Coordinates of C-alpha atoms in Angstrom, one line a residue:
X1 CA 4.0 -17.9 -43.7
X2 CA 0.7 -19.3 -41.7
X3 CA 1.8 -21.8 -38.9
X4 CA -1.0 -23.7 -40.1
X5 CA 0.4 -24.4 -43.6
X6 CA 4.2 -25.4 -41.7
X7 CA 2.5 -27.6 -38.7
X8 CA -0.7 -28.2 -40.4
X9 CA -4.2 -27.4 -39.1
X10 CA -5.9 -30.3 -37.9
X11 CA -2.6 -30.8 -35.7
X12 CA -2.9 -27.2 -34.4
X13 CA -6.6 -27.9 -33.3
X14 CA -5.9 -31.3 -32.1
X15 CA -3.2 -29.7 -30.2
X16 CA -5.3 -26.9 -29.0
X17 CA -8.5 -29.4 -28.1
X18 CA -6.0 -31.6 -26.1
X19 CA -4.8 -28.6 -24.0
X20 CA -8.5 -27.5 -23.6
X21 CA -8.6 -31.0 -21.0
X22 CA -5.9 -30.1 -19.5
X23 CA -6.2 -29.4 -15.6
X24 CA -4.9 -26.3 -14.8
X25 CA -1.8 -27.9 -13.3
X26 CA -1.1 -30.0 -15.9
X27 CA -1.3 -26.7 -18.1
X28 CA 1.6 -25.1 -15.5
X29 CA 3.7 -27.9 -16.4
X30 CA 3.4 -27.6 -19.9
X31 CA 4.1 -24.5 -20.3
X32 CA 7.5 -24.5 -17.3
X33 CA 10.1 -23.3 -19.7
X34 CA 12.5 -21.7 -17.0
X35 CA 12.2 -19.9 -13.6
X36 CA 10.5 -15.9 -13.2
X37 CA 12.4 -13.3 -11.5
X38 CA 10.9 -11.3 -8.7
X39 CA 10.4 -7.9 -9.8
X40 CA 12.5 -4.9 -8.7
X41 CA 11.4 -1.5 -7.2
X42 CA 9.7 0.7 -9.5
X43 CA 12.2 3.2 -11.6
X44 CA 10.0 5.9 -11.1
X45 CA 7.4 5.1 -8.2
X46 CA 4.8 7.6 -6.7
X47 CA 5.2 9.5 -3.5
X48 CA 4.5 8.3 -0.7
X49 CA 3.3 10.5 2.3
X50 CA 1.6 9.7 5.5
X51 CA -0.8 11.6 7.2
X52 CA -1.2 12.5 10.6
X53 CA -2.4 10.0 13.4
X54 CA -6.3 10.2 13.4
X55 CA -6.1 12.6 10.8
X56 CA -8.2 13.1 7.5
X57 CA -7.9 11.9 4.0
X58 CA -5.9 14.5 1.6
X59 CA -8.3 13.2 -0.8
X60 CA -12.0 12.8 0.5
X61 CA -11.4 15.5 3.5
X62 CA -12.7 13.2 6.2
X63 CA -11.5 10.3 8.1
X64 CA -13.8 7.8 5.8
X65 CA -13.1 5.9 2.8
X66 CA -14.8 6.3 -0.3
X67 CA -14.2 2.8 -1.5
X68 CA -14.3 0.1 1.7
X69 CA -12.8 -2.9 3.0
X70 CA -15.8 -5.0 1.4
X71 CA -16.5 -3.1 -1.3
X72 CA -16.7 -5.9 -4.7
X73 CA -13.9 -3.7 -6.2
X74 CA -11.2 -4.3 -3.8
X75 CA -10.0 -8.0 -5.1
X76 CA -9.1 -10.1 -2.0
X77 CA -6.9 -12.9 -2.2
X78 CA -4.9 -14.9 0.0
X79 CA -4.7 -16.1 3.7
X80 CA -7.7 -15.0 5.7
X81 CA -9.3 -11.5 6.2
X82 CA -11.1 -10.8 9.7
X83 CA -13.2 -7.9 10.1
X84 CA -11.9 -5.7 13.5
X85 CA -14.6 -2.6 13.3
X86 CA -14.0 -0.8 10.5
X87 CA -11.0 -2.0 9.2
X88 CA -10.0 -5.9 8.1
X89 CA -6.9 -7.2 9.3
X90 CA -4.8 -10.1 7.5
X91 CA -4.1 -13.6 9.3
X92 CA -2.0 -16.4 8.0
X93 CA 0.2 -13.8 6.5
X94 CA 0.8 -12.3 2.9
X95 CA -3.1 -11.4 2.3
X96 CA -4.0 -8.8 -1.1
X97 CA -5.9 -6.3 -1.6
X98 CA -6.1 -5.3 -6.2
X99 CA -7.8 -3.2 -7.6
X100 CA -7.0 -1.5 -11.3
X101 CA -7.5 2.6 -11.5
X102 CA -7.1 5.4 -14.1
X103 CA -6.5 7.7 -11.0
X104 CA -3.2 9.7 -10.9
X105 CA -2.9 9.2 -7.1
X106 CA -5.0 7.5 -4.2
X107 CA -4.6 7.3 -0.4
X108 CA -5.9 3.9 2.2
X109 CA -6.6 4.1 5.6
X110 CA -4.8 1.7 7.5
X111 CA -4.1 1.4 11.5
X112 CA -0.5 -0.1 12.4
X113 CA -0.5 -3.6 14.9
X114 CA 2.2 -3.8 17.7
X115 CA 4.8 -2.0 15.6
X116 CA 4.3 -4.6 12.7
X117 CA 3.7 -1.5 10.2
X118 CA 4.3 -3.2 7.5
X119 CA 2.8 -3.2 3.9
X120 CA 3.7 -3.8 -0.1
X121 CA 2.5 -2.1 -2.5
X122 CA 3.0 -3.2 -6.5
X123 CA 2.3 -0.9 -9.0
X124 CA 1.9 -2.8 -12.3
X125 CA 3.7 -5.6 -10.8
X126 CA 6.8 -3.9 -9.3
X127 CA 7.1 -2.8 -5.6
X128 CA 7.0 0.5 -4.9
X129 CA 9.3 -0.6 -2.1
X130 CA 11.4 -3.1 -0.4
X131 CA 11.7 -1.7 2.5
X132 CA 10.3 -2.2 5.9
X133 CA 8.1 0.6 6.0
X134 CA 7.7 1.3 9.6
X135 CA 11.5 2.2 9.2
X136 CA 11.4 4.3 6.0
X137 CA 7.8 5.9 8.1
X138 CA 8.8 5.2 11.9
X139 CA 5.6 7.6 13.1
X140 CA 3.4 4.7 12.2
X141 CA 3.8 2.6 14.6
X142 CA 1.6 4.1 17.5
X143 CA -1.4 1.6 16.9
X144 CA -3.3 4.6 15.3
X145 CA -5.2 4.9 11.9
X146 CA -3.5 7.1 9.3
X147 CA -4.2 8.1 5.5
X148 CA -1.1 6.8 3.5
X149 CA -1.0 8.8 0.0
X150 CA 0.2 7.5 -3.3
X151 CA 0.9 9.8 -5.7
X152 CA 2.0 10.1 -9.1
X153 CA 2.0 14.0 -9.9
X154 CA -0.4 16.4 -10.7
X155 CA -2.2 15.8 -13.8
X156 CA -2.0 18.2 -16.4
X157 CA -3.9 17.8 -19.4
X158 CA -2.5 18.1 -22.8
X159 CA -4.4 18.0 -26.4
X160 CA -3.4 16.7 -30.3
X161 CA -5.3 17.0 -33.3
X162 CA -7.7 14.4 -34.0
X163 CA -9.5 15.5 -36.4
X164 CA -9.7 18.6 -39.2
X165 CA -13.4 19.0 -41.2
X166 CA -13.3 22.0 -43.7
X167 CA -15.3 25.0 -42.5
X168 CA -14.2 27.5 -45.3
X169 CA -12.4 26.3 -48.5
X170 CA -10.7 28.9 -49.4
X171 CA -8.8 29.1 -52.4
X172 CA -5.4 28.0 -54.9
X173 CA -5.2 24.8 -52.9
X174 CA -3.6 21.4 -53.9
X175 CA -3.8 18.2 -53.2
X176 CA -0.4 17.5 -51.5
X177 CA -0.4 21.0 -49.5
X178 CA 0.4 21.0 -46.2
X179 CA -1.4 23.6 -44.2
X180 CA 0.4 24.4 -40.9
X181 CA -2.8 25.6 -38.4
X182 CA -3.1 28.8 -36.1
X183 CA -5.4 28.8 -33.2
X184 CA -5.1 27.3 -29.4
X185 CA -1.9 27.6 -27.8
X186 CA 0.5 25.5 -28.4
X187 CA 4.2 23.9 -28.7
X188 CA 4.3 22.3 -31.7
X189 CA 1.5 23.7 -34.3
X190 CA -1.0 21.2 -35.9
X191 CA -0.7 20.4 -39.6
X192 CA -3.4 19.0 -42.1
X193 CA -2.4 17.5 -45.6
X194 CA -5.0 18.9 -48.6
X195 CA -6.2 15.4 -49.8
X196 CA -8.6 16.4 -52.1
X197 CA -9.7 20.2 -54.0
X198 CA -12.0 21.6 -56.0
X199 CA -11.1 23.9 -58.6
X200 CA -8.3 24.9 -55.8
X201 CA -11.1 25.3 -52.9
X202 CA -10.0 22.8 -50.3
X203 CA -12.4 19.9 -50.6
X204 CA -10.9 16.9 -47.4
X205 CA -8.0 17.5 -45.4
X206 CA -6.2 15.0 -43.1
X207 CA -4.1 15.3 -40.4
X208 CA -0.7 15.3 -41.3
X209 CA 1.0 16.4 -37.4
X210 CA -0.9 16.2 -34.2
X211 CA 1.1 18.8 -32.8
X212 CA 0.6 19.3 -28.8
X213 CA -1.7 22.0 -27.4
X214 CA -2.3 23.0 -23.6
X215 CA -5.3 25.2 -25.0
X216 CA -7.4 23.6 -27.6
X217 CA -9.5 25.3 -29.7
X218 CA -12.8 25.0 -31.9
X219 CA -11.8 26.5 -34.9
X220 CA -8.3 26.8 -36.8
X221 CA -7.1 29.2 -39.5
X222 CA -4.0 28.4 -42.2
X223 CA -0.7 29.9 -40.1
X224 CA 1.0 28.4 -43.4
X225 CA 1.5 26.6 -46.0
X226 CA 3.5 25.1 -48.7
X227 CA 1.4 25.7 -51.3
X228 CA -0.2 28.8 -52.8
X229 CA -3.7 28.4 -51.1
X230 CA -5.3 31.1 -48.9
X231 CA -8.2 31.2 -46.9
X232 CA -9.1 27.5 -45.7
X233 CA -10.2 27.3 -42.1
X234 CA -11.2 24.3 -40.1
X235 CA -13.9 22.6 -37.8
X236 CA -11.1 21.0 -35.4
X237 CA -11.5 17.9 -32.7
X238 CA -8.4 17.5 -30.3
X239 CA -7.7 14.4 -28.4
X240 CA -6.4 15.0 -24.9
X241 CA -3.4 13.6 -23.6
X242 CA -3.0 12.7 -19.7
X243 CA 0.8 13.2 -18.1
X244 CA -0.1 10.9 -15.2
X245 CA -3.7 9.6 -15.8
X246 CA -3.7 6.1 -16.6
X247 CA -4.8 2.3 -16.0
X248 CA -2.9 1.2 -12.9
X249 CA -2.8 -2.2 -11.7
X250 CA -2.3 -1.5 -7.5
X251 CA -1.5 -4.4 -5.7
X252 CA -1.4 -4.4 -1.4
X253 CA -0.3 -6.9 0.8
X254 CA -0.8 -6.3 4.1
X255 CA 1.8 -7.8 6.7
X256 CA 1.3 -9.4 10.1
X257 CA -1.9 -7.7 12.0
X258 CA -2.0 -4.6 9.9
X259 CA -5.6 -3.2 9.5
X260 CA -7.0 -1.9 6.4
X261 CA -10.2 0.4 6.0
X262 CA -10.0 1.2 2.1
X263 CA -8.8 3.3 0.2
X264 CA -10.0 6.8 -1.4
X265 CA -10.0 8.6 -5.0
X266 CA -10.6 11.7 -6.8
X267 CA -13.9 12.7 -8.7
X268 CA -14.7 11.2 -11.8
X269 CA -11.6 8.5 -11.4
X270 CA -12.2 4.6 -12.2
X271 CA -11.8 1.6 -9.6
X272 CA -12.3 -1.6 -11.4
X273 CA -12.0 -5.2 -9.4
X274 CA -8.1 -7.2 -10.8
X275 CA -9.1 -9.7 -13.8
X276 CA -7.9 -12.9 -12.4
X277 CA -6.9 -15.5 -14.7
X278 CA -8.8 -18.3 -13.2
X279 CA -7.2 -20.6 -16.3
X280 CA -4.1 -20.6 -14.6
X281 CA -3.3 -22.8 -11.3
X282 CA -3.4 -21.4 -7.7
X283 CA -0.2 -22.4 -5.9
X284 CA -0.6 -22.0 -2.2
X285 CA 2.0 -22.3 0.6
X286 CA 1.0 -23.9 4.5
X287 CA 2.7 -23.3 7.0
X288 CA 4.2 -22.1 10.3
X289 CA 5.9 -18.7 11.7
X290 CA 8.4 -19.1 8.6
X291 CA 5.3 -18.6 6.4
X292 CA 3.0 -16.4 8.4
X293 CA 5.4 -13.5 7.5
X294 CA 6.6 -11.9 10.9
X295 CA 10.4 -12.2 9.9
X296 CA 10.1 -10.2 6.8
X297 CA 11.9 -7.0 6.0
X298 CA 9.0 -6.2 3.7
X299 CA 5.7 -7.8 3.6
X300 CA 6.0 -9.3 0.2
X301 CA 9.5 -10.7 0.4
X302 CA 8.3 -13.8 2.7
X303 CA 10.1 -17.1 0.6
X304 CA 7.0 -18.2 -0.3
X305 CA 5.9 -15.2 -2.3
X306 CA 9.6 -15.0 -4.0
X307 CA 8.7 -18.9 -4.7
X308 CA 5.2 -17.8 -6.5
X309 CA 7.1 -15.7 -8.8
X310 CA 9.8 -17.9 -9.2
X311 CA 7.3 -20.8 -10.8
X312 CA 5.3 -18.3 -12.7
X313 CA 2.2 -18.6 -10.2
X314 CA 2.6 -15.1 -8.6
X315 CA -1.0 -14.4 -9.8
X316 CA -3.3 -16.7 -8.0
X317 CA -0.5 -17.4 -5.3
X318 CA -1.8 -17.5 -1.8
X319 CA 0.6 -17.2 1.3
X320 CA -1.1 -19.4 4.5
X321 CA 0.8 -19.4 7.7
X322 CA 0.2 -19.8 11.3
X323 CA 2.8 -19.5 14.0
X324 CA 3.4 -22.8 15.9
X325 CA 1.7 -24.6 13.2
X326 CA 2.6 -28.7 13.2
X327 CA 1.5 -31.9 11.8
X328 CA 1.0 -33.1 15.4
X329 CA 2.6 -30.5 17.7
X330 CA 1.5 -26.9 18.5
X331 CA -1.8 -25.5 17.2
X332 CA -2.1 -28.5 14.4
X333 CA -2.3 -28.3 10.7
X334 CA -5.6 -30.6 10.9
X335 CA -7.2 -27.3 11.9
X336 CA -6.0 -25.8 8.2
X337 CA -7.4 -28.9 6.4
X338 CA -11.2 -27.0 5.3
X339 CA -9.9 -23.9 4.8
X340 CA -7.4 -25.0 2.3
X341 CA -9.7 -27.3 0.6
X342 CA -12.2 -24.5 0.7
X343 CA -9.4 -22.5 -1.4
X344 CA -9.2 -25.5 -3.9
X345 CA -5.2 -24.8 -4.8
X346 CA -4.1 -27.0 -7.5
X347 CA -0.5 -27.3 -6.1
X348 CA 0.0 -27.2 -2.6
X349 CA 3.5 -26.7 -0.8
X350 CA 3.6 -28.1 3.1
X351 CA 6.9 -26.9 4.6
X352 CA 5.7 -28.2 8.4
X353 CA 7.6 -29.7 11.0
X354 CA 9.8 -27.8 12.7
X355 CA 7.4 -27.2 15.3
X356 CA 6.9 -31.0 16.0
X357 CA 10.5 -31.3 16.5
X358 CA 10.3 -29.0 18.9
X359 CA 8.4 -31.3 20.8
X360 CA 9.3 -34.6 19.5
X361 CA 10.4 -36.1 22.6
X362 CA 6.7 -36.1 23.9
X363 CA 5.4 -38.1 20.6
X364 CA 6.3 -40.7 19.3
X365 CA 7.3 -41.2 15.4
X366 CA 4.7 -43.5 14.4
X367 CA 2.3 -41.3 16.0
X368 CA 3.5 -38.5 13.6
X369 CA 3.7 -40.5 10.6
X370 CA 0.0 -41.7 10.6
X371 CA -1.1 -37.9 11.4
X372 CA 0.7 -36.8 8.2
X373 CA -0.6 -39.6 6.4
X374 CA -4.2 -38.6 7.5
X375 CA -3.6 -34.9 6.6
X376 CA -2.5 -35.8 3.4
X377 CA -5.0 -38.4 2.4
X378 CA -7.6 -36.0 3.3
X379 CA -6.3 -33.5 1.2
X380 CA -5.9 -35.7 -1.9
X381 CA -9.9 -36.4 -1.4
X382 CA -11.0 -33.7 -0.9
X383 CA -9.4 -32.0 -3.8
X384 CA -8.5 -34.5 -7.0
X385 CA -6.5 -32.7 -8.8
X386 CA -4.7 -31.4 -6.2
X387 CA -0.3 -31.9 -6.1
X388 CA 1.5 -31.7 -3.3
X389 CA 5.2 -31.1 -2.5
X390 CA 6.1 -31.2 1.2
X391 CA 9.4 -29.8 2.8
X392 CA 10.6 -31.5 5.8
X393 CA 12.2 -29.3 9.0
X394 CA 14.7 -26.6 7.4
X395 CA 17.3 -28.3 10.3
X396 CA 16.7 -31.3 12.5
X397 CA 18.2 -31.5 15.8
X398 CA 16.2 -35.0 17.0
X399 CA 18.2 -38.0 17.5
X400 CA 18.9 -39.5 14.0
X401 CA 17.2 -37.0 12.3
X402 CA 13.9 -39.0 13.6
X403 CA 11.5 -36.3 13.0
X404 CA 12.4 -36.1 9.4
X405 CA 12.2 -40.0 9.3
X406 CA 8.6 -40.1 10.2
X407 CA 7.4 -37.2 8.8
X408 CA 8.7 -38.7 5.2
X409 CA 6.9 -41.9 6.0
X410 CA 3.7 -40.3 5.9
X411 CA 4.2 -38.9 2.5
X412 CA 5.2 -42.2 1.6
X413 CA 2.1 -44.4 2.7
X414 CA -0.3 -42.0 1.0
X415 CA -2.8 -43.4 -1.1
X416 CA -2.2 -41.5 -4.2
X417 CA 2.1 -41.4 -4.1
X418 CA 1.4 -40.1 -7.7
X419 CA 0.3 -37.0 -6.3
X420 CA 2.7 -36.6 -3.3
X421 CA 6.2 -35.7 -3.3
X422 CA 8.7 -35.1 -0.3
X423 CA 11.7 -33.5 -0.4
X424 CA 14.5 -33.3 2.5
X425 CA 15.6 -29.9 3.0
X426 CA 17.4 -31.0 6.1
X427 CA 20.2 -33.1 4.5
X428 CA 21.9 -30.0 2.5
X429 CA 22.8 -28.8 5.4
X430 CA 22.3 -25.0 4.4
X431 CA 20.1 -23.8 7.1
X432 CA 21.6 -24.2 10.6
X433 CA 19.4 -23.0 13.9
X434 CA 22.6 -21.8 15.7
X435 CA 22.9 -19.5 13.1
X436 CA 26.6 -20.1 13.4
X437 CA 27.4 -21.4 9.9
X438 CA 24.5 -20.3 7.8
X439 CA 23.7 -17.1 9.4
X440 CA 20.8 -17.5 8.2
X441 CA 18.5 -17.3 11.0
X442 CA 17.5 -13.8 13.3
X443 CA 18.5 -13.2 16.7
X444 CA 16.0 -15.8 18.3
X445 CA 17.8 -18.4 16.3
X446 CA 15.2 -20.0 14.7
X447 CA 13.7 -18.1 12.0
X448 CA 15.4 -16.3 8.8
X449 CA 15.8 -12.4 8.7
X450 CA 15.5 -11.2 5.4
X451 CA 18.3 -12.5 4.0
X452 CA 17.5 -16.2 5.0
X453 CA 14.3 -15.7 3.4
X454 CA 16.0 -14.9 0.1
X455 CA 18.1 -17.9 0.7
X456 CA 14.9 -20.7 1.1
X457 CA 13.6 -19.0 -1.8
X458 CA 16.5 -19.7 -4.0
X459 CA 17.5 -23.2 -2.3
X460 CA 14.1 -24.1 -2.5
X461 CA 12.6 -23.6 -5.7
X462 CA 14.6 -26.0 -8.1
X463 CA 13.4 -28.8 -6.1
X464 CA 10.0 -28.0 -5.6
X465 CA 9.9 -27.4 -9.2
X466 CA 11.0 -30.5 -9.9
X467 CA 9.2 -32.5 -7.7
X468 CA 5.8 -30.9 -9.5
X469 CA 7.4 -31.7 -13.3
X470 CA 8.1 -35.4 -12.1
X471 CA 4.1 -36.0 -11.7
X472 CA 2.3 -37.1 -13.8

C-alpha cells in the first residue's frame, strides 16, 4: 500500500513543503529520535606501516606528495589550518582532512610536533584506531617527516561472465539447455541457459552462472551440457571483480601541532573531494585546553567529537579550542567571535570559564557577566539562526561558586533568551579538580585523561540535548 493513499497526498506535500522552511536546526530537532553511538575500531582495518624519518613514499618513490595539502580534493573542515612550509598544521584542535578513493592503499606525509604524534584515521566511518599513535609507533616522535602507509592488501583481479553472444550455433539445442563453458581459467566454470533455437542451432543464450575466472577469455566452447546439443561456441564479455579495490570514505584528524603534507596514490586510482551534506546543521564546540585536544589518548576521542556523534552531527561537526581560552580571563574568547561567525554553525556549544576562575579574584563578577553578555549578543547578531548552549566551569572552587553565578547572568540578560540556554555542570558534582573523588582529571589536576573525556561526553550530552529541543 502507497503512504499516500493511508496519510493522503496533499498532507504528504504539505508536510514536505513545511520541512522545506525549516532551518537546518529546526530540521535537527525534528528529526532527534534518540542518541548515535561513537563508532568502534574497524573489524578488519588496513595496515599501517611507517616509513623511515626523511625517507621516501612506498608509493610515489620520492619524498613528495602526489595530491597536496591544498589540493580542492582534500575536504578541510574544522578548527583552523596554518600553512608551516610544506605541510599545514591544525590549531584549535580536532581539524579533518576527507577525501573518498577507489585505491586499495595510500600513504600521507606528515611531520610529528613536540611528541604530540597523534592522528585518527576513519575508514568509512570507523577508526582504524583508538589508540595514541605515538605509542602503538613510538619512532615518530623525533619532529621529522615520515610516509605513514595504509593498506588494504594487494589487489588481485578476478573476472565473471557478463555477457555470452552466439558465435557458432551449433546443433540439437533446446531452449532450456544449460551449456556449462570451457575456456579461461577458472574456479567455478561459466554457464549460459539456451533461450531461444532454431531448428536446434542455438539462436540467444543467457547467462545462467557467472562463475569466477582469474584468466578471462575472448571466446568459449560447450565443456557440457544438459542437453543433446554439440557445437555452440561463444563471443564472451567478463566483468572483473576487485578483492580490495573499492570507494573508501578516509577521514583524518590531525591532533595538537601535527603537520600534514598530503597524501599519495597509485596509477590510475580515484581521489574525489567528501560530499558534505550542507542540508544538515553544523554543530561546533568553543573552547579552552579541554577542547583544543592535548589530553586525548587519540585525536578523535576529545568529548566534543564523542558529543557530535552522540547528537547525530558528526558530519559537519567542528572541534574549536584554545588553551587558556576565557570569557574575560587568559587569551579571551572575544578574539574567537569572527572566526566562529565566519563558520556560520547553527548550534554552538560554549563550555568556557574555567580559565576565569582561575583568575577570578582579579575581576570582578559584574565585569564577567556583561563580557558574556556582549559575547553572546554578538553572536546572536551576527548569526540569526544561530542556538546556543553554554556549560559553566566543570568544578568551581571561587567563593560561593561566584564565577558560575556571573557567568549564568550573562546568558540570562541576553537579548534573545529564546536562543540561549545555560546549563550548570558544576552542581552535579561529578568532575572534581583534585582528582580525589572523580578521578577524572590527569596528573596536572585539571584536565581529563582519556577516561574523563569519555565521562563529559556521556554526562554531558543528555543536557545539551535537551537544552537544544526546549527552543523553539
Amino acid at each position: 500500500m502507497e503512504i499516500a493513499s493511508v496519510f493522503g497526498a496533499n498532507d504528504i506535500a504539505l508536510q514536505r513543503a513545511q520541512y522545506a522552511t525549516l532551518s537546518r536546526f529546526h530540521r535537527w530537532r525534528a528529526g532527534f529520535n534518540g542518541f548515535g553511538s561513537i563508532p568502534d575500531v574497524m573489524a578488519s582495518p588496513p595496515t599501517v606501516t611507517v616509513g623511515a624519518a626523511g625517507g621516501n613514499s612506498t608509493i610515489g618513490g620520492s619524498t613528495s606528495v602526489g595530491i597536496g595539502k591544498d589540493d580542492t580534493r582534500m575536504t578541510k573542515l574544522g578548527g583552523a589550518f596554518e600553512d608551516s612550509g610544506v605541510y599545514k598544521r591544525g590549531t584549535k584542535g580536532g581539524v579533518r582532512y576527507r577525501f573518498v578513493t577507489d585505491g586499495y592503499r595510500f600513504d600521507m606525509r606528515v611531520r610529528s610536533y613536540l611528541g604530540q604524534s597523534q592522528w585518527s584515521v576513519f575508514i568509512d566511518g570507523k577508526p582504524v584506531s583508538k589508540a595514541r599513535f605515538s605509542v602503538e609507533k613510538p619512532g615518530l616522535n623525533d619532529d621529522t617527516e615520515h610516509f605513514v602507509l595504509y593498506d588494504f592488501g594487494g589487489e588481485t583481479l578476478t573476472y565473471e561472465l557478463a555477457n555470452a553472444a552466439v558465435l557458432a550455433a551449433g546443433s540439437g539445442y533446446a531452449v532450456g539447455d544449460v551449456i556449462t563453458l570451457a575456456g579461461g581459467t577458472f574456479t567455478t566454470a561459466a554457464q549460459v541457459r539456451v533461450t531461444a533455437v532454431s531448428s536446434g542451432a542455438v539462436v540467444a543464450a543467457a547467462v545462467y552462472l557467472a562463475g569466477s575466472y582469474s584468466v578471462s577469455a575472448a571466446t568459449m566452447t560447450q565443456g557440457s551440457t544438459t542437453g543433446s546439443g554439440t557445437g555452440a561456441t561463444f563471443t564472451v564479455a567478463l566483468g572483473k571483480l576487485h578483492t580490495a579495490k573499492r570507494m573508501r570514505y578516509v577521514e583524518i584528524v590531525l591532533g595538537f601541532g601535527v603537520r600534514f603534507a598530503g597524501i599519495n596514490v597509485d596509477g590510475g586510482i580515484s581521489v574525489l573531494p567528501w560530499p558534505e551534506n550542507t542540508d544538515k546543521a553544523k554543530l561546533m564546540v568553543a573552547g579552552d585546553s579541554f577542547i583544543e585536544g592535548i589530553h586525548n589518548t587519540w585525536a578523535a576521542g576529545n568529548w566534543s567529537r564523542q558529543l557530535a556523534y552522540m547528537l547525530g552531527l558528526q558530519e559537519r561537526f567542528v572541534q574549536y579550542g584554545t588553551s587558556g581560552r576565557g570569557f574575560l580571563k587568559g587569551t579571551v574568547f572575544s578574539l574567537d567571535l569572527a572566526a566562529i561567525i565566519s563558520e556560520a554553525p547553527d548550534m554552538l556549544v560554549l563550555p568556557l570559564g574555567i580559565n576565569d576562575m582561575f583568575q577570578f579574584a582579579s575581576i570582578t563578577g559584574a565585569a564577567l557577566t556583561a563580557e558574556v553578555t556582549a559575547d553572546l549578543n554578538a553572536l546572536l547578531t551576527g548569526l540569526p539562526k544561530l542556538r546556543i548552549v553554554g556549560i559553566g566551569p566543570y568544578a568551581d572552587t571561587t567563593s560561593s561558586n561566584a564565577c558560575t553565578t556571573a557567568i549564568a547572568a550573562g546568558y540570562a540578560a541576553v537579548s534573545d533568551p529564546t536562543r540561549v540556554a545555560f546549563y550548570d555542570f558544576r552542581a552535579t558534582g561529578a568532575y572534581t579538580l583534585t582528582g580525589g573523588g572523580s578521578g577524572y582529571t590527569s596528573s596536572d589536576g585539571t584536565h581529563p585523561g582519556q577516561t574523563g573525556m569519555d565521562m563529559l561526553a556521556s554526562a554531558l550530552a543528555p543536557p545539551v540535548a535537551n537544552a537544544f529541543l526546549a527552543m523553539t
